[in-house]
Amino acid sequence: MKLTIINGSPRQKGRTGIASRYIARKYHAELIDLSLGEIPLYNGTEEQYLIPAVKKLRELAAGSDGMILASPEYHSAMSGALKNALDFLGSEQFAHKPVGLLAVAGGGKGGINALNNMRIAGRSVYANIIPKQLVLDPHCFDYENDGLLEDPAKLVDALIQELHLYMKAYAHSKQEIK
């Protein structure tokens, strides 16, 4: 089963990137890193779909059995970078596909609105947004080792375990259709 994570942070040294790289390493997931700045501002023209980074985004999303959307919370929503990338995708990449949600908060009160915002966007492309979701605060990170501390890592494990259950069901349903 193929898992893909989208790092929705535009910041190259942000915590969302740390969490995304950690998940990609630990779970052998494909990483789409929006902090690289390769995805242009969506304008709806057909020419944009020929851009190599956009083609790669669409191919990785379509070829995945499950995805994780990871975003910092900016002004009570997902990042503009993630929303922009999602505008290049649609139901052909997401229909019935299990998707886990991860928000990275600045501490104190953030994250839940970004999760809700991602959940709404996921529903609009017919994704199967799983019930379990996760917010990571600044104290969750092992900044020196580009990873997570032990207890937050267990929370990520639980998110991935639930996502894998849905991914198995999704893979089985694809086999039934063939």
Coordinates of N, CA and C in Angstrom, one line a residue:
M1 N 0.8 -1.2 0.0 CA 0.0 0.0 0.0 C 0.9 1.2 0.0
K2 N 0.5 2.2 -0.8 CA 1.3 3.4 -1.0 C 0.7 4.6 -0.2
L3 N 1.5 5.2 0.7 CA 1.0 6.3 1.4 C 1.8 7.6 1.0
T4 N 1.1 8.7 0.8 CA 1.7 10.0 0.4 C 1.3 11.0 1.5
I5 N 2.3 11.8 1.9 CA 2.0 12.9 2.8 C 2.3 14.2 2.1
I6 N 1.4 15.2 2.2 CA 1.7 16.5 1.7 C 2.1 17.5 2.8
N7 N 3.3 18.0 2.8 CA 3.7 19.0 3.7 C 3.1 20.3 3.2
G8 N 2.1 20.8 3.9 CA 1.4 22.0 3.5 C 2.0 23.3 4.0
S9 N 3.2 23.3 4.5 CA 3.8 24.5 5.0 C 4.7 25.1 3.9
P10 N 4.6 26.4 3.8 CA 5.4 27.1 2.8 C 6.8 27.4 3.4
R11 N 7.0 27.1 4.7 CA 8.3 27.4 5.4 C 9.2 26.2 5.3
Q12 N 10.4 26.4 4.8 CA 11.3 25.2 4.7 C 11.8 24.7 6.0
K13 N 11.8 25.5 7.1 CA 12.3 25.1 8.4 C 11.2 25.0 9.4
G14 N 9.9 24.8 8.9 CA 8.8 24.8 9.8 C 8.5 23.5 10.5
R15 N 7.7 23.5 11.5 CA 7.4 22.2 12.2 C 6.6 21.3 11.4
T16 N 5.7 21.8 10.5 CA 5.0 20.9 9.7 C 5.9 20.1 8.8
G17 N 6.9 20.7 8.3 CA 7.9 20.0 7.5 C 8.6 18.9 8.3
I18 N 9.0 19.2 9.6 CA 9.6 18.2 10.5 C 8.7 17.0 10.6
A19 N 7.4 17.3 10.9 CA 6.5 16.2 11.1 C 6.3 15.4 9.8
S20 N 6.2 16.1 8.7 CA 6.0 15.4 7.4 C 7.2 14.5 7.0
R21 N 8.4 15.1 7.2 CA 9.6 14.3 6.9 C 9.7 13.1 7.9
Y22 N 9.4 13.3 9.1 CA 9.4 12.2 10.1 C 8.5 11.0 9.6
I23 N 7.2 11.4 9.3 CA 6.3 10.4 8.8 C 6.8 9.7 7.5
A24 N 7.3 10.5 6.6 CA 7.8 10.0 5.3 C 8.9 8.9 5.6
R25 N 9.8 9.3 6.5 CA 10.9 8.4 6.8 C 10.4 7.1 7.5
K26 N 9.6 7.3 8.6 CA 9.2 6.2 9.4 C 8.3 5.2 8.7
Y27 N 7.4 5.7 7.9 CA 6.4 4.9 7.2 C 6.6 4.7 5.7
H28 N 7.8 5.1 5.3 CA 8.1 4.9 3.9 C 7.1 5.5 2.9
A29 N 6.7 6.7 3.3 CA 5.6 7.5 2.5 C 6.3 8.4 1.5
E30 N 5.6 8.6 0.4 CA 6.0 9.6 -0.5 C 5.8 11.0 0.1
L31 N 6.7 11.9 -0.1 CA 6.6 13.2 0.5 C 6.4 14.3 -0.6
I32 N 5.3 15.0 -0.6 CA 5.2 16.2 -1.5 C 5.4 17.4 -0.6
D33 N 6.5 18.1 -0.8 CA 6.9 19.2 0.0 C 6.7 20.5 -0.6
L34 N 5.6 21.1 -0.2 CA 5.2 22.4 -0.8 C 6.1 23.6 -0.4
S35 N 7.0 23.4 0.6 CA 7.9 24.4 1.0 C 9.0 24.6 -0.1
L36 N 9.1 23.7 -1.0 CA 10.1 23.8 -2.1 C 9.6 24.9 -3.1
G37 N 8.4 25.3 -3.1 CA 7.9 26.4 -3.9 C 7.8 26.1 -5.4
E38 N 7.6 24.8 -5.7 CA 7.5 24.3 -7.1 C 6.1 24.4 -7.7
I39 N 5.1 24.5 -6.9 CA 3.8 24.5 -7.3 C 3.4 26.0 -7.5
P40 N 3.0 26.4 -8.8 CA 2.6 27.8 -9.0 C 1.2 28.1 -8.4
L41 N 0.9 29.4 -8.4 CA -0.4 29.8 -7.9 C -1.4 29.3 -8.9
Y42 N -2.4 28.6 -8.5 CA -3.4 28.0 -9.3 C -4.2 29.1 -10.0
N43 N -4.3 29.0 -11.4 CA -5.1 30.0 -12.1 C -6.1 29.3 -13.0
G44 N -6.2 28.0 -13.0 CA -7.2 27.3 -13.8 C -6.9 27.0 -15.2
T45 N -5.7 27.4 -15.7 CA -5.4 27.2 -17.1 C -4.9 25.8 -17.3
E46 N -5.2 25.3 -18.5 CA -4.7 23.9 -18.8 C -3.2 23.8 -18.9
E47 N -2.5 24.9 -19.2 CA -1.0 24.9 -19.3 C -0.4 24.5 -18.0
Q48 N -1.0 24.9 -16.9 CA -0.4 24.6 -15.6 C -0.3 23.1 -15.3
Y49 N -1.2 22.4 -15.9 CA -1.2 20.9 -15.7 C 0.0 20.2 -16.4
L50 N 0.7 21.0 -17.2 CA 1.9 20.4 -17.9 C 3.2 20.7 -17.1
I51 N 3.1 21.5 -16.1 CA 4.3 21.9 -15.3 C 4.7 20.6 -14.6
P52 N 6.0 20.2 -14.6 CA 6.5 19.0 -14.0 C 6.1 18.8 -12.5
A53 N 6.2 19.8 -11.7 CA 5.8 19.7 -10.3 C 4.3 19.4 -10.1
V54 N 3.5 20.0 -11.0 CA 2.0 19.8 -10.9 C 1.7 18.4 -11.4
K55 N 2.4 17.9 -12.5 CA 2.2 16.6 -12.9 C 2.6 15.6 -11.9
K56 N 3.7 15.8 -11.2 CA 4.1 14.9 -10.1 C 3.1 14.9 -9.0
L57 N 2.7 16.0 -8.6 CA 1.7 16.2 -7.5 C 0.4 15.3 -7.8
R58 N -0.1 15.5 -9.0 CA -1.3 14.8 -9.5 C -1.0 13.3 -9.6
E59 N 0.1 12.9 -10.1 CA 0.4 11.4 -10.2 C 0.6 10.8 -8.8
L60 N 1.4 11.4 -7.9 CA 1.5 10.8 -6.6 C 0.2 10.7 -5.9
A61 N -0.6 11.8 -6.0 CA -1.9 11.7 -5.3 C -2.8 10.6 -5.9
A62 N -2.8 10.5 -7.2 CA -3.7 9.5 -7.8 C -3.2 8.1 -7.6
G63 N -1.9 7.9 -7.5 CA -1.3 6.6 -7.3 C -1.2 6.1 -5.8
S64 N -1.7 6.9 -4.9 CA -1.6 6.6 -3.5 C -2.9 5.8 -3.1
D65 N -2.6 4.9 -2.1 CA -3.8 4.2 -1.5 C -4.3 5.0 -0.2
G66 N -3.6 6.0 0.2 CA -3.9 6.8 1.3 C -3.1 8.0 1.4
M67 N -3.6 9.1 2.0 CA -2.8 10.3 2.0 C -2.9 11.0 3.4
I68 N -2.0 11.8 3.7 CA -2.0 12.6 4.9 C -1.8 14.1 4.4
L69 N -2.7 14.9 4.9 CA -2.6 16.3 4.6 C -2.1 16.9 5.9
A70 N -1.0 17.6 5.9 CA -0.4 18.2 7.0 C -0.3 19.7 6.8
S71 N -0.7 20.5 7.8 CA -0.7 22.0 7.6 C -0.5 22.7 8.9
P72 N 0.2 23.8 8.9 CA 0.1 24.7 10.0 C -1.2 25.4 10.0
E73 N -1.6 26.0 11.1 CA -2.9 26.7 11.1 C -2.5 28.2 10.9
Y74 N -3.0 28.8 9.9 CA -2.8 30.2 9.6 C -4.2 30.8 9.6
H75 N -4.4 31.8 10.4 CA -5.7 32.5 10.5 C -6.9 31.6 10.5
S76 N -6.8 30.6 11.4 CA -7.9 29.7 11.6 C -8.3 28.8 10.4
A77 N -7.2 28.5 9.6 CA -7.5 27.7 8.4 C -6.2 26.9 8.0
M78 N -6.3 26.0 7.0 CA -5.1 25.4 6.5 C -4.2 26.5 5.8
S79 N -3.0 26.2 5.5 CA -2.1 27.2 4.9 C -2.6 27.4 3.4
G80 N -2.3 28.6 2.9 CA -2.6 28.9 1.5 C -1.9 28.0 0.6
A81 N -0.7 27.6 1.0 CA 0.1 26.7 0.1 C -0.6 25.3 -0.1
L82 N -1.2 24.8 1.0 CA -1.9 23.5 0.9 C -3.2 23.7 0.1
K83 N -3.9 24.8 0.4 CA -5.2 25.0 -0.4 C -4.9 25.1 -1.9
N84 N -3.8 25.9 -2.2 CA -3.4 26.0 -3.6 C -3.1 24.7 -4.2
A85 N -2.3 23.9 -3.5 CA -2.0 22.5 -4.1 C -3.3 21.7 -4.3
L86 N -4.2 21.8 -3.3 CA -5.4 21.0 -3.5 C -6.3 21.5 -4.6
D87 N -6.1 22.7 -5.0 CA -6.9 23.3 -6.2 C -6.4 22.6 -7.5
F88 N -5.2 22.0 -7.5 CA -4.8 21.3 -8.7 C -5.3 19.8 -8.7
L89 N -5.9 19.4 -7.6 CA -6.3 18.0 -7.4 C -7.9 18.0 -7.4
G90 N -8.4 16.8 -7.6 CA -9.9 16.7 -7.5 C -10.3 15.3 -7.2
S91 N -11.5 15.0 -7.5 CA -12.1 13.7 -7.2 C -11.3 12.6 -7.9
E92 N -10.7 12.8 -9.0 CA -10.0 11.7 -9.7 C -8.8 11.3 -8.9
Q93 N -8.3 12.2 -8.1 CA -7.2 11.8 -7.2 C -7.7 11.3 -5.8
F94 N -8.8 11.8 -5.4 CA -9.3 11.6 -4.0 C -10.5 10.7 -3.8
A95 N -11.3 10.5 -4.7 CA -12.6 9.8 -4.5 C -12.4 8.5 -3.7
H96 N -13.0 8.5 -2.6 CA -13.1 7.3 -1.7 C -11.7 7.0 -1.0
K97 N -10.7 7.8 -1.3 CA -9.3 7.5 -0.8 C -9.3 8.0 0.7
P98 N -8.7 7.1 1.5 CA -8.6 7.5 2.9 C -7.5 8.6 3.1
V99 N -7.9 9.6 3.9 CA -7.0 10.7 4.1 C -7.0 11.0 5.6
G100 N -5.8 11.1 6.2 CA -5.6 11.5 7.5 C -5.2 13.0 7.6
L101 N -5.6 13.6 8.7 CA -5.3 15.1 8.8 C -4.4 15.3 10.0
L102 N -3.4 16.2 9.8 CA -2.5 16.6 10.8 C -2.3 18.1 10.8
A103 N -2.5 18.7 11.9 CA -2.3 20.2 12.0 C -1.1 20.4 13.0
V104 N -0.4 21.4 12.7 CA 0.7 21.8 13.5 C 0.4 23.2 14.0
A105 N 0.3 23.4 15.3 CA -0.1 24.6 15.9 C 1.1 25.4 16.5
G106 N 0.9 26.6 16.7 CA 1.9 27.5 17.3 C 1.9 27.4 18.8
G107 N 0.9 26.7 19.3 CA 0.9 26.5 20.8 C -0.4 27.1 21.4
G108 N -0.9 26.5 22.4 CA -2.0 27.1 23.1 C -3.3 26.8 22.6
K109 N -3.7 27.4 21.4 CA -5.1 27.3 21.0 C -5.2 26.9 19.5
G110 N -4.2 26.5 18.8 CA -4.3 26.4 17.4 C -4.6 24.9 17.0
G111 N -4.9 24.8 15.7 CA -4.9 23.5 15.0 C -6.3 23.0 14.6
I112 N -7.3 23.1 15.5 CA -8.6 22.5 15.3 C -9.3 23.1 14.1
N113 N -9.1 24.4 13.9 CA -9.8 25.1 12.7 C -9.1 24.7 11.4
A114 N -7.8 24.5 11.4 CA -7.1 24.0 10.2 C -7.6 22.6 9.9
L115 N -7.8 21.7 10.9 CA -8.3 20.4 10.7 C -9.7 20.4 10.1
N116 N -10.6 21.3 10.7 CA -11.9 21.4 10.1 C -11.9 21.9 8.7
N117 N -11.0 22.9 8.4 CA -10.9 23.4 7.1 C -10.5 22.4 6.1
M118 N -9.5 21.5 6.5 CA -9.0 20.5 5.6 C -10.1 19.4 5.4
R119 N -10.9 19.1 6.5 CA -11.9 18.1 6.4 C -13.0 18.6 5.4
I120 N -13.3 19.9 5.4 CA -14.3 20.4 4.4 C -13.8 20.3 3.0
A121 N -12.5 20.7 2.8 CA -11.9 20.6 1.5 C -11.9 19.2 1.0
G122 N -11.6 18.3 1.9 CA -11.5 16.8 1.5 C -12.9 16.3 1.1
R123 N -13.9 16.7 1.8 CA -15.3 16.3 1.5 C -15.6 16.7 0.1
S124 N -15.2 17.9 -0.3 CA -15.5 18.5 -1.6 C -15.0 17.7 -2.8
V125 N -13.9 16.9 -2.5 CA -13.3 16.1 -3.6 C -13.6 14.6 -3.3
Y126 N -14.6 14.3 -2.5 CA -15.1 13.0 -2.2 C -14.0 12.1 -1.5
A127 N -13.1 12.7 -0.8 CA -12.1 11.9 0.0 C -12.8 11.3 1.2
N128 N -12.2 10.2 1.7 CA -12.7 9.5 2.9 C -11.8 10.0 4.0
I129 N -12.2 11.2 4.6 CA -11.4 11.7 5.7 C -11.7 10.9 6.9
I130 N -10.6 10.3 7.4 CA -10.8 9.4 8.6 C -11.1 10.2 9.9
P131 N -11.8 9.5 10.8 CA -12.2 10.2 12.0 C -11.0 10.7 12.9
K132 N -10.0 9.9 13.0 CA -8.9 10.3 13.9 C -8.1 11.4 13.2
Q133 N -7.8 12.4 14.0 CA -7.0 13.6 13.5 C -6.0 14.0 14.6
L134 N -5.1 14.8 14.3 CA -4.0 15.1 15.2 C -3.5 16.5 15.1
V135 N -3.3 17.2 16.3 CA -2.7 18.5 16.4 C -1.4 18.3 17.1
L136 N -0.3 18.8 16.6 CA 1.0 18.8 17.3 C 1.4 20.2 17.6
D137 N 1.7 20.4 18.9 CA 2.2 21.7 19.4 C 3.7 21.8 19.4
P138 N 4.3 23.0 19.6 CA 5.7 23.1 19.5 C 6.5 22.2 20.5
H139 N 6.0 21.8 21.6 CA 6.7 21.0 22.6 C 6.8 19.5 22.1
C140 N 6.2 19.2 21.0 CA 6.1 17.8 20.5 C 7.3 17.4 19.7
F141 N 8.2 18.4 19.3 CA 9.2 18.2 18.3 C 10.6 18.0 18.9
D142 N 11.4 17.1 18.3 CA 12.8 16.9 18.5 C 13.5 17.7 17.4
Y143 N 13.7 19.0 17.7 CA 14.3 19.9 16.7 C 15.7 19.5 16.2
E144 N 16.5 19.0 17.2 CA 17.8 18.6 16.8 C 17.9 17.4 15.8
N145 N 17.0 16.5 15.9 CA 17.0 15.3 15.1 C 15.9 15.3 14.0
D146 N 15.3 16.5 13.8 CA 14.3 16.6 12.7 C 13.2 15.5 12.9
G147 N 12.7 15.4 14.1 CA 11.7 14.4 14.3 C 10.7 14.8 15.4
L148 N 10.1 13.8 16.0 CA 9.2 14.0 17.1 C 9.7 13.3 18.4
L149 N 9.2 13.8 19.5 CA 9.5 13.2 20.8 C 8.7 12.0 20.9
E150 N 9.0 11.2 22.0 CA 8.4 9.8 22.1 C 6.9 9.8 22.2
D151 N 6.3 10.6 23.1 CA 4.8 10.6 23.3 C 4.1 11.1 22.0
P152 N 4.5 12.2 21.4 CA 3.8 12.6 20.2 C 4.0 11.6 19.1
A153 N 5.2 10.9 19.0 CA 5.4 9.9 18.0 C 4.3 8.8 18.2
K154 N 4.0 8.5 19.4 CA 2.9 7.5 19.6 C 1.6 7.9 19.1
L155 N 1.3 9.2 19.2 CA 0.0 9.8 18.7 C 0.0 9.7 17.2
V156 N 1.2 9.9 16.5 CA 1.3 9.7 15.1 C 1.1 8.3 14.7
D157 N 1.7 7.4 15.5 CA 1.5 5.9 15.2 C 0.0 5.6 15.2
A158 N -0.7 6.1 16.2 CA -2.2 5.8 16.3 C -2.9 6.3 15.1
L159 N -2.5 7.5 14.6 CA -3.1 8.1 13.4 C -2.8 7.2 12.2
I160 N -1.6 6.8 12.1 CA -1.2 5.9 10.9 C -1.8 4.6 11.0
Q161 N -2.0 4.0 12.2 CA -2.7 2.7 12.3 C -4.1 2.8 11.8
E162 N -4.8 3.8 12.2 CA -6.2 4.0 11.8 C -6.2 4.2 10.3
L163 N -5.3 5.0 9.8 CA -5.3 5.3 8.3 C -5.1 4.0 7.6
H164 N -4.1 3.2 8.1 CA -3.9 1.9 7.4 C -5.1 1.0 7.4
L165 N -5.9 1.0 8.4 CA -7.2 0.2 8.4 C -8.1 0.6 7.2
Y166 N -8.2 1.9 7.1 CA -9.0 2.5 6.0 C -8.3 2.2 4.6
M167 N -7.0 2.3 4.6 CA -6.3 2.0 3.3 C -6.5 0.5 2.9
K168 N -6.5 -0.4 3.8 CA -6.7 -1.8 3.5 C -8.1 -2.0 2.9
A169 N -9.1 -1.4 3.5 CA -10.5 -1.5 3.0 C -10.6 -0.8 1.6
Y170 N -9.9 0.3 1.4 CA -9.9 0.9 0.1 C -9.2 0.0 -0.9
A171 N -8.1 -0.6 -0.6 CA -7.4 -1.5 -1.5 C -8.3 -2.7 -1.9
H172 N -9.0 -3.2 -0.8 CA -9.9 -4.3 -1.1 C -11.0 -3.9 -2.0
S173 N -11.6 -2.8 -1.7 CA -12.7 -2.3 -2.6 C -12.3 -2.1 -4.0
K174 N -11.1 -1.7 -4.2 CA -10.6 -1.5 -5.6 C -10.4 -2.9 -6.3
Q175 N -10.0 -3.9 -5.6 CA -9.9 -5.2 -6.1 C -11.3 -5.8 -6.4
E176 N -12.3 -5.5 -5.6 CA -13.6 -6.0 -5.8 C -14.2 -5.4 -7.1
I177 N -13.9 -4.2 -7.4 CA -14.4 -3.5 -8.6 C -13.8 -4.1 -9.9
K178 N -12.6 -4.5 -9.8 CA -11.9 -5.0 -11.0 C -12.5 -6.3 -11.4

